[in-house]
PDB file of C-alpha atoms and ligand atoms in Angstrom:
ATOM      1  CA  UNK A 167      38.437   6.476  -5.329  1.00 92.00           C
ATOM      2  CA  UNK A 168      37.168   4.973  -8.545  1.00 96.00           C
ATOM      3  CA  UNK A 169      33.417   5.412  -9.058  1.00 92.00           C
ATOM      4  CA  UNK A 170      33.304   2.669 -11.670  1.00 94.00           C
ATOM      5  CA  UNK A 171      34.695   0.076  -9.289  1.00 96.00           C
ATOM      6  CA  UNK A 172      32.425   1.373  -6.560  1.00 94.00           C
ATOM      7  CA  UNK A 173      29.415   0.794  -8.809  1.00 92.00           C
ATOM      8  CA  UNK A 174      30.675  -2.651  -9.857  1.00 95.00           C
ATOM      9  CA  UNK A 175      30.968  -3.931  -6.297  1.00 97.00           C
ATOM     10  CA  UNK A 176      27.726  -2.398  -5.095  1.00 95.00           C
ATOM     11  CA  UNK A 177      25.725  -5.015  -3.198  1.00 97.00           C
ATOM     12  CA  UNK A 178      22.236  -3.568  -3.302  1.00 97.00           C
ATOM     13  CA  UNK A 179      20.499  -2.178  -6.347  1.00 96.00           C
ATOM     14  CA  UNK A 180      17.225  -0.334  -6.173  1.00 97.00           C
ATOM     15  CA  UNK A 181      15.436  -0.603  -9.501  1.00 97.00           C
ATOM     16  CA  UNK A 182      12.203   0.587 -10.993  1.00 98.00           C
ATOM     17  CA  UNK A 183      10.977  -3.018 -10.993  1.00 97.00           C
ATOM     18  CA  UNK A 184      10.836  -2.854  -7.195  1.00 98.00           C
ATOM     19  CA  UNK A 185       8.242  -0.097  -7.095  1.00 98.00           C
ATOM     20  CA  UNK A 186       4.507  -0.104  -6.470  1.00 98.00           C
ATOM     21  CA  UNK A 187       2.990   3.375  -6.720  1.00 98.00           C
ATOM     22  CA  UNK A 188      -0.014   4.173  -4.460  1.00 98.00           C
ATOM     23  CA  UNK A 189      -2.890   6.129  -6.017  1.00 98.00           C
ATOM     24  CA  UNK A 190      -6.016   7.661  -4.468  1.00 97.00           C
ATOM     25  CA  UNK A 191      -9.191   7.463  -6.532  1.00 97.00           C
ATOM     26  CA  UNK A 192     -12.016   9.941  -5.875  1.00 97.00           C
ATOM     27  CA  UNK A 193     -15.435  10.447  -7.498  1.00 97.00           C
ATOM     28  CA  UNK A 194     -16.052  13.014 -10.202  1.00 97.00           C
ATOM     29  CA  UNK A 195     -14.444  14.096 -13.416  1.00 97.00           C
ATOM     30  CA  UNK A 196     -11.323  16.151 -13.993  1.00 98.00           C
ATOM     31  CA  UNK A 197     -10.406  16.088 -10.301  1.00 97.00           C
ATOM     32  CA  UNK A 198      -6.722  16.328  -9.404  1.00 98.00           C
ATOM     33  CA  UNK A 199      -6.287  17.647  -5.890  1.00 96.00           C
ATOM     34  CA  UNK A 200      -2.935  17.723  -4.139  1.00 96.00           C
ATOM     35  CA  UNK A 201      -2.729  16.271  -0.631  1.00 94.00           C
ATOM     36  CA  UNK A 202      -1.395  19.226   1.338  1.00 93.00           C
ATOM     37  CA  UNK A 203       0.762  17.137   3.665  1.00 94.00           C
ATOM     38  CA  UNK A 204       2.168  15.083   0.768  1.00 96.00           C
ATOM     39  CA  UNK A 205       3.552  17.377  -1.950  1.00 96.00           C
ATOM     40  CA  UNK A 206       3.389  15.672  -5.346  1.00 96.00           C
ATOM     41  CA  UNK A 207       0.652  13.239  -4.270  1.00 97.00           C
ATOM     42  CA  UNK A 208      -2.876  13.770  -5.571  1.00 97.00           C
ATOM     43  CA  UNK A 209      -6.406  12.533  -5.160  1.00 97.00           C
ATOM     44  CA  UNK A 210      -7.646  11.903  -8.695  1.00 98.00           C
ATOM     45  CA  UNK A 211     -10.894  11.025 -10.415  1.00 98.00           C
ATOM     46  CA  UNK A 212     -10.979   8.007 -12.721  1.00 98.00           C
ATOM     47  CA  UNK A 213     -10.224   9.972 -15.923  1.00 98.00           C
ATOM     48  CA  UNK A 214      -7.115  11.486 -14.280  1.00 98.00           C
ATOM     49  CA  UNK A 215      -6.091   8.110 -12.850  1.00 98.00           C
ATOM     50  CA  UNK A 216      -6.143   6.679 -16.373  1.00 98.00           C
ATOM     51  CA  UNK A 217      -3.707   9.379 -17.553  1.00 98.00           C
ATOM     52  CA  UNK A 218      -1.569   8.993 -14.466  1.00 98.00           C
ATOM     53  CA  UNK A 219      -1.311   5.235 -14.921  1.00 98.00           C
ATOM     54  CA  UNK A 220      -0.166   5.645 -18.525  1.00 98.00           C
ATOM     55  CA  UNK A 221       2.551   8.006 -17.283  1.00 98.00           C
ATOM     56  CA  UNK A 222       3.553   5.662 -14.461  1.00 98.00           C
ATOM     57  CA  UNK A 223       3.898   2.792 -16.924  1.00 98.00           C
ATOM     58  CA  UNK A 224       5.861   4.970 -19.384  1.00 98.00           C
ATOM     59  CA  UNK A 225       8.318   5.721 -16.562  1.00 98.00           C
ATOM     60  CA  UNK A 226       8.950   1.987 -16.235  1.00 98.00           C
ATOM     61  CA  UNK A 227       7.117   1.436 -12.944  1.00 98.00           C
ATOM     62  CA  UNK A 228       5.431  -1.981 -13.158  1.00 98.00           C
ATOM     63  CA  UNK A 229       2.614  -1.680 -10.610  1.00 98.00           C
ATOM     64  CA  UNK A 230       0.178   0.619  -8.815  1.00 98.00           C
ATOM     65  CA  UNK A 231      -2.043   0.113  -5.782  1.00 98.00           C
ATOM     66  CA  UNK A 232      -5.442   1.808  -5.625  1.00 98.00           C
ATOM     67  CA  UNK A 233      -7.121   3.314  -2.591  1.00 97.00           C
ATOM     68  CA  UNK A 234     -10.677   4.541  -3.049  1.00 96.00           C
ATOM     69  CA  UNK A 235     -12.536   7.450  -1.501  1.00 95.00           C
ATOM     70  CA  UNK A 236     -16.267   6.988  -2.184  1.00 95.00           C
ATOM     71  CA  UNK A 237     -18.952   9.583  -2.866  1.00 92.00           C
ATOM     72  CA  UNK A 238     -20.768   8.603   0.305  1.00 94.00           C
ATOM     73  CA  UNK A 239     -19.635   6.810   3.406  1.00 95.00           C
ATOM     74  CA  UNK A 240     -21.895   4.699   5.594  1.00 95.00           C
ATOM     75  CA  UNK A 241     -21.745   2.486   8.672  1.00 94.00           C
ATOM     76  CA  UNK A 242     -20.959  -0.671   6.697  1.00 95.00           C
ATOM     77  CA  UNK A 243     -18.667   0.762   4.023  1.00 95.00           C
ATOM     78  CA  UNK A 244     -20.970  -0.109   1.105  1.00 96.00           C
ATOM     79  CA  UNK A 245     -18.788   1.750  -1.398  1.00 96.00           C
ATOM     80  CA  UNK A 246     -16.018  -0.770  -0.841  1.00 96.00           C
ATOM     81  CA  UNK A 247     -17.881  -3.709  -2.370  1.00 97.00           C
ATOM     82  CA  UNK A 248     -20.013  -1.839  -4.893  1.00 96.00           C
ATOM     83  CA  UNK A 249     -19.474  -3.139  -8.445  1.00 96.00           C
ATOM     84  CA  UNK A 250     -19.566   0.443  -9.556  1.00 96.00           C
ATOM     85  CA  UNK A 251     -17.395   1.889  -6.780  1.00 97.00           C
ATOM     86  CA  UNK A 252     -14.536   4.266  -7.591  1.00 97.00           C
ATOM     87  CA  UNK A 253     -11.811   1.616  -7.427  1.00 98.00           C
ATOM     88  CA  UNK A 254     -13.834  -0.842  -9.507  1.00 98.00           C
ATOM     89  CA  UNK A 255     -14.365   1.885 -12.136  1.00 98.00           C
ATOM     90  CA  UNK A 256     -10.687   2.788 -12.112  1.00 98.00           C
ATOM     91  CA  UNK A 257      -9.692  -0.858 -12.574  1.00 98.00           C
ATOM     92  CA  UNK A 258     -11.866  -1.267 -15.662  1.00 98.00           C
ATOM     93  CA  UNK A 259     -10.754   2.031 -17.179  1.00 98.00           C
ATOM     94  CA  UNK A 260      -7.028   1.546 -16.600  1.00 98.00           C
ATOM     95  CA  UNK A 261      -7.104  -2.103 -17.723  1.00 98.00           C
ATOM     96  CA  UNK A 262      -8.455  -0.919 -21.048  1.00 98.00           C
ATOM     97  CA  UNK A 263      -5.921   1.886 -21.548  1.00 97.00           C
ATOM     98  CA  UNK A 264      -2.770   0.411 -19.968  1.00 98.00           C
ATOM     99  CA  UNK A 265      -3.249  -3.366 -19.836  1.00 97.00           C
ATOM    100  CA  UNK A 266       0.407  -4.130 -19.094  1.00 97.00           C
ATOM    101  CA  UNK A 267       0.387  -2.196 -15.794  1.00 98.00           C
ATOM    102  CA  UNK A 268      -0.086  -4.481 -12.773  1.00 98.00           C
ATOM    103  CA  UNK A 269      -3.132  -3.317 -10.810  1.00 98.00           C
ATOM    104  CA  UNK A 270      -3.218  -4.016  -7.102  1.00 98.00           C
ATOM    105  CA  UNK A 271      -6.042  -2.959  -4.808  1.00 98.00           C
ATOM    106  CA  UNK A 272      -6.058  -2.110  -1.160  1.00 97.00           C
ATOM    107  CA  UNK A 273      -8.793  -4.157   0.468  1.00 97.00           C
ATOM    108  CA  UNK A 274     -10.131  -2.398   3.545  1.00 95.00           C
ATOM    109  CA  UNK A 275     -13.226  -0.570   4.737  1.00 95.00           C
ATOM    110  CA  UNK A 276     -11.793   2.456   6.562  1.00 92.00           C
ATOM    111  CA  UNK A 277     -11.978   4.798   3.575  1.00 94.00           C
ATOM    112  CA  UNK A 278     -15.611   3.774   3.085  1.00 95.00           C
ATOM    113  CA  UNK A 279     -17.079   3.792   6.587  1.00 94.00           C
ATOM    114  CA  UNK A 280     -18.662   6.872   8.173  1.00 93.00           C
ATOM    115  CA  UNK A 281     -16.836   6.126  11.442  1.00 92.00           C
ATOM    116  CA  UNK A 282     -13.476   5.612   9.691  1.00 91.00           C
ATOM    117  CA  UNK A 283     -12.782   2.176  11.120  1.00 92.00           C
ATOM    118  CA  UNK A 284     -11.599  -0.761   9.039  1.00 92.00           C
ATOM    119  CA  UNK A 285     -14.629  -2.910   9.821  1.00 92.00           C
ATOM    120  CA  UNK A 286     -18.105  -3.108  11.293  1.00 93.00           C
ATOM    121  CA  UNK A 287     -18.497  -1.388  14.658  1.00 93.00           C
ATOM    122  CA  UNK A 288     -20.845  -2.619  17.399  1.00 91.00           C
ATOM    123  CA  UNK A 289     -20.881  -0.450  20.486  1.00 87.00           C
ATOM    124  CA  UNK A 290     -17.273   0.572  20.771  1.00 83.00           C
ATOM    125  CA  UNK A 291     -15.869  -2.653  19.385  1.00 87.00           C
ATOM    126  CA  UNK A 292     -14.776  -3.455  15.844  1.00 89.00           C
ATOM    127  CA  UNK A 293     -16.184  -6.899  15.154  1.00 93.00           C
ATOM    128  CA  UNK A 294     -13.777  -9.229  13.422  1.00 93.00           C
ATOM    129  CA  UNK A 295     -15.765 -11.930  11.654  1.00 93.00           C
ATOM    130  CA  UNK A 296     -18.520  -9.844  10.084  1.00 94.00           C
ATOM    131  CA  UNK A 297     -15.886  -7.412   8.850  1.00 95.00           C
ATOM    132  CA  UNK A 298     -13.914 -10.243   7.260  1.00 96.00           C
ATOM    133  CA  UNK A 299     -16.985 -11.300   5.230  1.00 96.00           C
ATOM    134  CA  UNK A 300     -17.273  -7.819   3.784  1.00 96.00           C
ATOM    135  CA  UNK A 301     -13.564  -7.686   2.990  1.00 97.00           C
ATOM    136  CA  UNK A 302     -13.898 -10.926   1.022  1.00 97.00           C
ATOM    137  CA  UNK A 303     -16.802  -9.420  -0.949  1.00 97.00           C
ATOM    138  CA  UNK A 304     -14.715  -6.318  -1.604  1.00 98.00           C
ATOM    139  CA  UNK A 305     -11.805  -8.412  -2.884  1.00 98.00           C
ATOM    140  CA  UNK A 306     -14.122 -10.306  -5.228  1.00 98.00           C
ATOM    141  CA  UNK A 307     -15.523  -7.106  -6.774  1.00 98.00           C
ATOM    142  CA  UNK A 308     -11.953  -5.924  -7.344  1.00 98.00           C
ATOM    143  CA  UNK A 309     -11.054  -9.207  -9.024  1.00 98.00           C
ATOM    144  CA  UNK A 310     -14.156  -9.038 -11.219  1.00 98.00           C
ATOM    145  CA  UNK A 311     -13.294  -5.470 -12.234  1.00 98.00           C
ATOM    146  CA  UNK A 312      -9.799  -6.472 -13.363  1.00 98.00           C
ATOM    147  CA  UNK A 313      -7.436  -6.356 -10.380  1.00 98.00           C
ATOM    148  CA  UNK A 314      -4.253  -8.404 -10.839  1.00 98.00           C
ATOM    149  CA  UNK A 315      -3.662  -8.737  -7.102  1.00 98.00           C
ATOM    150  CA  UNK A 316      -5.546  -7.849  -3.918  1.00 98.00           C
ATOM    151  CA  UNK A 317      -3.956  -6.519  -0.756  1.00 98.00           C
ATOM    152  CA  UNK A 318      -5.920  -6.744   2.512  1.00 97.00           C
ATOM    153  CA  UNK A 319      -4.707  -4.070   4.930  1.00 94.00           C
ATOM    154  CA  UNK A 320      -7.084  -4.362   7.866  1.00 90.00           C
ATOM    155  CA  UNK A 321      -5.130  -6.779  10.111  1.00 87.00           C
ATOM    156  CA  UNK A 322      -8.236  -8.673  11.207  1.00 90.00           C
ATOM    157  CA  UNK A 323      -7.829 -12.357  11.951  1.00 92.00           C
ATOM    158  CA  UNK A 324      -8.680 -14.838   9.221  1.00 95.00           C
ATOM    159  CA  UNK A 325      -9.106 -12.369   6.389  1.00 95.00           C
ATOM    160  CA  UNK A 326      -6.525 -13.884   4.048  1.00 97.00           C
ATOM    161  CA  UNK A 327      -8.192 -17.280   4.348  1.00 97.00           C
ATOM    162  CA  UNK A 328     -11.653 -15.811   3.739  1.00 97.00           C
ATOM    163  CA  UNK A 329     -10.484 -13.819   0.721  1.00 98.00           C
ATOM    164  CA  UNK A 330      -8.636 -16.829  -0.705  1.00 98.00           C
ATOM    165  CA  UNK A 331     -11.768 -18.981  -0.367  1.00 98.00           C
ATOM    166  CA  UNK A 332     -13.996 -16.326  -1.939  1.00 98.00           C
ATOM    167  CA  UNK A 333     -11.632 -15.857  -4.886  1.00 98.00           C
ATOM    168  CA  UNK A 334     -11.238 -19.601  -5.416  1.00 98.00           C
ATOM    169  CA  UNK A 335     -14.987 -20.233  -5.381  1.00 98.00           C
ATOM    170  CA  UNK A 336     -15.481 -17.605  -8.043  1.00 98.00           C
ATOM    171  CA  UNK A 337     -12.880 -18.633 -10.580  1.00 98.00           C
ATOM    172  CA  UNK A 338      -9.982 -16.473  -9.389  1.00 98.00           C
ATOM    173  CA  UNK A 339      -7.741 -19.299  -8.163  1.00 98.00           C
ATOM    174  CA  UNK A 340      -4.735 -17.667  -9.820  1.00 97.00           C
ATOM    175  CA  UNK A 341      -5.192 -14.190  -8.397  1.00 98.00           C
ATOM    176  CA  UNK A 342      -2.463 -13.556  -5.816  1.00 98.00           C
ATOM    177  CA  UNK A 343      -2.901 -11.987  -2.383  1.00 98.00           C
ATOM    178  CA  UNK A 344      -0.401  -9.558  -0.923  1.00 98.00           C
ATOM    179  CA  UNK A 345      -1.189  -9.312   2.777  1.00 98.00           C
ATOM    180  CA  UNK A 346      -0.353  -6.412   5.033  1.00 96.00           C
ATOM    181  CA  UNK A 347       0.949  -9.045   7.437  1.00 95.00           C
ATOM    182  CA  UNK A 348       2.929  -7.017   9.959  1.00 96.00           C
ATOM    183  CA  UNK A 349       1.200  -3.667  10.146  1.00 96.00           C
ATOM    184  CA  UNK A 350       2.007  -1.483  13.098  1.00 96.00           C
ATOM    185  CA  UNK A 351      -0.232   1.082  14.801  1.00 94.00           C
ATOM    186  CA  UNK A 352       1.987   3.923  13.641  1.00 95.00           C
ATOM    187  CA  UNK A 353       2.099   7.692  13.860  1.00 94.00           C
ATOM    188  CA  UNK A 354       3.722   7.633  10.431  1.00 96.00           C
ATOM    189  CA  UNK A 355       0.297   7.137   8.820  1.00 94.00           C
ATOM    190  CA  UNK A 356      -0.757  10.719   9.629  1.00 92.00           C
ATOM    191  CA  UNK A 357      -0.575  12.258   6.150  1.00 93.00           C
ATOM    192  CA  UNK A 358      -2.239   9.180   4.573  1.00 89.00           C
ATOM    193  CA  UNK A 359      -5.351   9.793   6.642  1.00 85.00           C
ATOM    194  CA  UNK A 360      -5.680  13.145   4.905  1.00 83.00           C
ATOM    195  CA  UNK A 361      -5.114  11.536   1.495  1.00 82.00           C
ATOM    196  CA  UNK A 362      -7.558   8.689   2.117  1.00 83.00           C
ATOM    197  CA  UNK A 363      -9.933  10.676   4.349  1.00 82.00           C
ATOM    198  CA  UNK A 364      -9.927   7.750   6.755  1.00 80.00           C
ATOM    199  CA  UNK A 365      -9.269   9.201  10.190  1.00 82.00           C
ATOM    200  CA  UNK A 366     -11.324   7.260  12.769  1.00 84.00           C
ATOM    201  CA  UNK A 367     -14.070   9.402  14.292  1.00 82.00           C
ATOM    202  CA  UNK A 368     -13.457   7.801  17.699  1.00 82.00           C
ATOM    203  CA  UNK A 369     -10.886   5.443  19.185  1.00 83.00           C
ATOM    204  CA  UNK A 370      -7.902   4.189  17.203  1.00 83.00           C
ATOM    205  CA  UNK A 371      -6.649   1.069  15.429  1.00 83.00           C
ATOM    206  CA  UNK A 372      -4.744  -0.411  18.327  1.00 82.00           C
ATOM    207  CA  UNK A 373      -7.201  -3.280  18.774  1.00 81.00           C
ATOM    208  CA  UNK A 374      -5.950  -4.875  15.547  1.00 83.00           C
ATOM    209  CA  UNK A 375      -2.712  -3.133  14.496  1.00 90.00           C
ATOM    210  CA  UNK A 376       0.525  -4.052  16.189  1.00 94.00           C
ATOM    211  CA  UNK A 377       2.502  -2.506  19.001  1.00 96.00           C
ATOM    212  CA  UNK A 378       5.637  -0.839  17.553  1.00 97.00           C
ATOM    213  CA  UNK A 379       7.688  -2.550  20.249  1.00 97.00           C
ATOM    214  CA  UNK A 380       6.961  -6.111  19.090  1.00 97.00           C
ATOM    215  CA  UNK A 381       8.811  -8.265  16.601  1.00 97.00           C
ATOM    216  CA  UNK A 382       8.042 -11.843  17.699  1.00 97.00           C
ATOM    217  CA  UNK A 383       4.380 -10.963  17.294  1.00 96.00           C
ATOM    218  CA  UNK A 384       5.113  -9.761  13.763  1.00 97.00           C
ATOM    219  CA  UNK A 385       6.637 -13.137  12.920  1.00 98.00           C
ATOM    220  CA  UNK A 386       3.515 -14.888  14.232  1.00 97.00           C
ATOM    221  CA  UNK A 387       1.258 -12.596  12.194  1.00 96.00           C
ATOM    222  CA  UNK A 388       3.290 -13.263   9.066  1.00 97.00           C
ATOM    223  CA  UNK A 389       3.314 -17.029   9.677  1.00 97.00           C
ATOM    224  CA  UNK A 390      -0.454 -17.001  10.038  1.00 97.00           C
ATOM    225  CA  UNK A 391      -0.997 -15.081   6.806  1.00 97.00           C
ATOM    226  CA  UNK A 392       1.311 -17.417   4.883  1.00 98.00           C
ATOM    227  CA  UNK A 393      -0.594 -20.378   6.260  1.00 97.00           C
ATOM    228  CA  UNK A 394      -3.883 -18.794   5.185  1.00 97.00           C
ATOM    229  CA  UNK A 395      -2.591 -18.391   1.634  1.00 97.00           C
ATOM    230  CA  UNK A 396      -0.760 -15.070   1.318  1.00 98.00           C
ATOM    231  CA  UNK A 397       1.540 -15.006  -1.718  1.00 98.00           C
ATOM    232  CA  UNK A 398       3.417 -11.860  -0.728  1.00 98.00           C
ATOM    233  CA  UNK A 399       3.761 -10.572   2.838  1.00 98.00           C
ATOM    234  CA  UNK A 400       4.199  -6.949   3.780  1.00 98.00           C
ATOM    235  CA  UNK A 401       5.794  -5.018   6.609  1.00 98.00           C
ATOM    236  CA  UNK A 402       4.409  -1.529   7.236  1.00 98.00           C
ATOM    237  CA  UNK A 403       5.821   1.096   7.826  1.00 98.00           C
ATOM    238  CA  UNK A 404       9.274   0.493   6.351  1.00 98.00           C
ATOM    239  CA  UNK A 405      12.188   2.531   7.714  1.00 98.00           C
ATOM    240  CA  UNK A 406      11.362   2.429  11.447  1.00 98.00           C
ATOM    241  CA  UNK A 407      10.878  -1.365  11.071  1.00 98.00           C
ATOM    242  CA  UNK A 408      13.854  -2.479   8.975  1.00 98.00           C
ATOM    243  CA  UNK A 409      14.792  -5.093  11.576  1.00 98.00           C
ATOM    244  CA  UNK A 410      11.292  -6.568  11.295  1.00 98.00           C
ATOM    245  CA  UNK A 411      11.625  -6.645   7.525  1.00 98.00           C
ATOM    246  CA  UNK A 412      14.982  -8.360   7.802  1.00 98.00           C
ATOM    247  CA  UNK A 413      13.690 -10.997  10.183  1.00 98.00           C
ATOM    248  CA  UNK A 414      10.578 -11.676   8.119  1.00 98.00           C
ATOM    249  CA  UNK A 415      12.686 -12.159   4.999  1.00 98.00           C
ATOM    250  CA  UNK A 416      15.223 -14.341   6.820  1.00 98.00           C
ATOM    251  CA  UNK A 417      12.649 -16.470   8.580  1.00 98.00           C
ATOM    252  CA  UNK A 418      10.198 -17.142   5.757  1.00 98.00           C
ATOM    253  CA  UNK A 419      12.054 -16.421   2.511  1.00 98.00           C
ATOM    254  CA  UNK A 420       8.771 -15.249   0.998  1.00 98.00           C
ATOM    255  CA  UNK A 421       8.353 -12.489  -1.560  1.00 98.00           C
ATOM    256  CA  UNK A 422       8.344  -9.590   0.867  1.00 98.00           C
ATOM    257  CA  UNK A 423       6.997  -6.089   0.427  1.00 98.00           C
ATOM    258  CA  UNK A 424       7.638  -2.986   2.496  1.00 98.00           C
ATOM    259  CA  UNK A 425       5.323   0.007   2.626  1.00 98.00           C
ATOM    260  CA  UNK A 426       7.330   3.217   2.708  1.00 98.00           C
ATOM    261  CA  UNK A 427       4.416   5.135   4.200  1.00 97.00           C
ATOM    262  CA  UNK A 428       3.097   8.681   3.972  1.00 97.00           C
ATOM    263  CA  UNK A 429       4.893   9.956   7.081  1.00 97.00           C
ATOM    264  CA  UNK A 430       8.247   8.682   5.852  1.00 98.00           C
ATOM    265  CA  UNK A 431       7.617  10.510   2.574  1.00 98.00           C
ATOM    266  CA  UNK A 432       6.383  13.722   4.172  1.00 97.00           C
ATOM    267  CA  UNK A 433       9.314  13.957   6.607  1.00 98.00           C
ATOM    268  CA  UNK A 434      11.759  13.898   3.711  1.00 98.00           C
ATOM    269  CA  UNK A 435       9.701  16.350   1.667  1.00 98.00           C
ATOM    270  CA  UNK A 436       9.370  18.797   4.567  1.00 97.00           C
ATOM    271  CA  UNK A 437      13.035  18.692   5.525  1.00 98.00           C
ATOM    272  CA  UNK A 438      14.083  19.077   1.878  1.00 98.00           C
ATOM    273  CA  UNK A 439      11.777  22.060   1.488  1.00 97.00           C
ATOM    274  CA  UNK A 440      13.416  23.683   4.516  1.00 98.00           C
ATOM    275  CA  UNK A 441      16.823  22.985   3.018  1.00 98.00           C
ATOM    276  CA  UNK A 442      17.755  20.720   5.926  1.00 98.00           C
ATOM    277  CA  UNK A 443      18.465  17.631   3.832  1.00 98.00           C
ATOM    278  CA  UNK A 444      19.179  16.847   0.191  1.00 98.00           C
ATOM    279  CA  UNK A 445      15.765  15.361  -0.627  1.00 98.00           C
ATOM    280  CA  UNK A 446      16.835  13.304  -3.625  1.00 97.00           C
ATOM    281  CA  UNK A 447      19.811  11.828  -1.860  1.00 97.00           C
ATOM    282  CA  UNK A 448      17.827  10.956   1.275  1.00 98.00           C
ATOM    283  CA  UNK A 449      15.070   9.428  -0.869  1.00 98.00           C
ATOM    284  CA  UNK A 450      17.519   7.083  -2.595  1.00 98.00           C
ATOM    285  CA  UNK A 451      19.269   6.243   0.667  1.00 98.00           C
ATOM    286  CA  UNK A 452      15.921   5.401   2.258  1.00 98.00           C
ATOM    287  CA  UNK A 453      14.873   3.164  -0.638  1.00 98.00           C
ATOM    288  CA  UNK A 454      18.284   1.471  -0.676  1.00 98.00           C
ATOM    289  CA  UNK A 455      18.013   0.781   3.054  1.00 98.00           C
ATOM    290  CA  UNK A 456      14.593  -0.807   2.602  1.00 98.00           C
ATOM    291  CA  UNK A 457      15.885  -2.992  -0.221  1.00 98.00           C
ATOM    292  CA  UNK A 458      19.025  -3.930   1.711  1.00 98.00           C
ATOM    293  CA  UNK A 459      16.891  -4.994   4.690  1.00 98.00           C
ATOM    294  CA  UNK A 460      15.113  -7.576   2.549  1.00 98.00           C
ATOM    295  CA  UNK A 461      12.294  -5.979   0.585  1.00 98.00           C
ATOM    296  CA  UNK A 462      11.604  -7.393  -2.861  1.00 98.00           C
ATOM    297  CA  UNK A 463       8.859  -4.859  -3.469  1.00 98.00           C
ATOM    298  CA  UNK A 464       8.533  -1.310  -2.177  1.00 98.00           C
ATOM    299  CA  UNK A 465       5.254   0.557  -2.041  1.00 98.00           C
ATOM    300  CA  UNK A 466       6.357   4.165  -2.174  1.00 98.00           C
ATOM    301  CA  UNK A 467       5.097   7.649  -2.967  1.00 98.00           C
ATOM    302  CA  UNK A 468       8.628   8.308  -4.247  1.00 98.00           C
ATOM    303  CA  UNK A 469       8.185   5.829  -7.105  1.00 98.00           C
ATOM    304  CA  UNK A 470       7.895   8.346  -9.936  1.00 98.00           C
ATOM    305  CA  UNK A 471      10.617  10.622  -8.618  1.00 98.00           C
ATOM    306  CA  UNK A 472      12.950   7.702  -7.945  1.00 98.00           C
ATOM    307  CA  UNK A 473      12.259   6.281 -11.414  1.00 98.00           C
ATOM    308  CA  UNK A 474      13.293   9.591 -12.963  1.00 98.00           C
ATOM    309  CA  UNK A 475      16.360   9.697 -10.740  1.00 97.00           C
ATOM    310  CA  UNK A 476      17.373   6.184 -11.782  1.00 97.00           C
ATOM    311  CA  UNK A 477      16.919   7.116 -15.456  1.00 96.00           C
ATOM    312  CA  UNK A 478      19.192  10.120 -15.135  1.00 95.00           C
ATOM    313  CA  UNK A 479      21.909   8.350 -13.097  1.00 89.00           C
ATOM    314  CA  UNK A 480      22.586   5.283 -15.203  1.00 75.00           C
TER     315      UNK A 480
HETATM  316 ZN1  LIG B 575      -8.268   0.233   7.078  1.00 63.68          ZN
END
């Protein structure tokens, strides 16, 4: 009956320090375009990203992760490892304006390839090893532009090892890697594909992303990434995979991240808009569940809203 006692014995605390806020960088100037399936989420040009990052930091959120949408896409995703690509530009600009914000980059090719796949395609196959080389180059350009951490999201084999070697050879021995270690082939990514303009033109990602039914496989994937040098391991999506998150945290005891993905966000937003759920309450319950299941870090589109909520409910 006593809310003070209830708060004092609370076991799980979601805090702003847990949040990583995803941002979509597009070419141009003065661009701020809302993603229709993700109310409150925008594609932004570098100048707008700089302002956004200052606001994110002022709200007390410690970190952002950048996804880039290039001017032009091609077969080999050249924009991903271009020194002057959109993400590389955003890194330099934000580092100058808001140096205390932790800048993480998504390392993948799918936003940059004309076919929308995460790597090089030959025939109807996505080839692993050549793709991994390009991912390592991409990670290096991010590091050189000021990234504080890189996050490979492709799920190809051997990419953490290749990125680690590339960073080490070029003086970035201390730059950590957060690997998307257990990433499922999920329908919950739908709205993201609009935000990142990365829908595959043919086929799907089932040749390298995991079957939603598997958990032992997830533990093997995580073990492999740790062995290759991952500093933080991620489970993605979050809420449909809380058991996976729990087992990863229990088994390895590593710093563990969960990606509360676009579909999880959009479902809450849509239901709240229809008046079917209390959006704020469901948001906090979702984030609490993810934390309770073992996440140390939560990548979430709710970060700003949840930060404001936490400020007003102290
Ligand atoms: Zn990808």
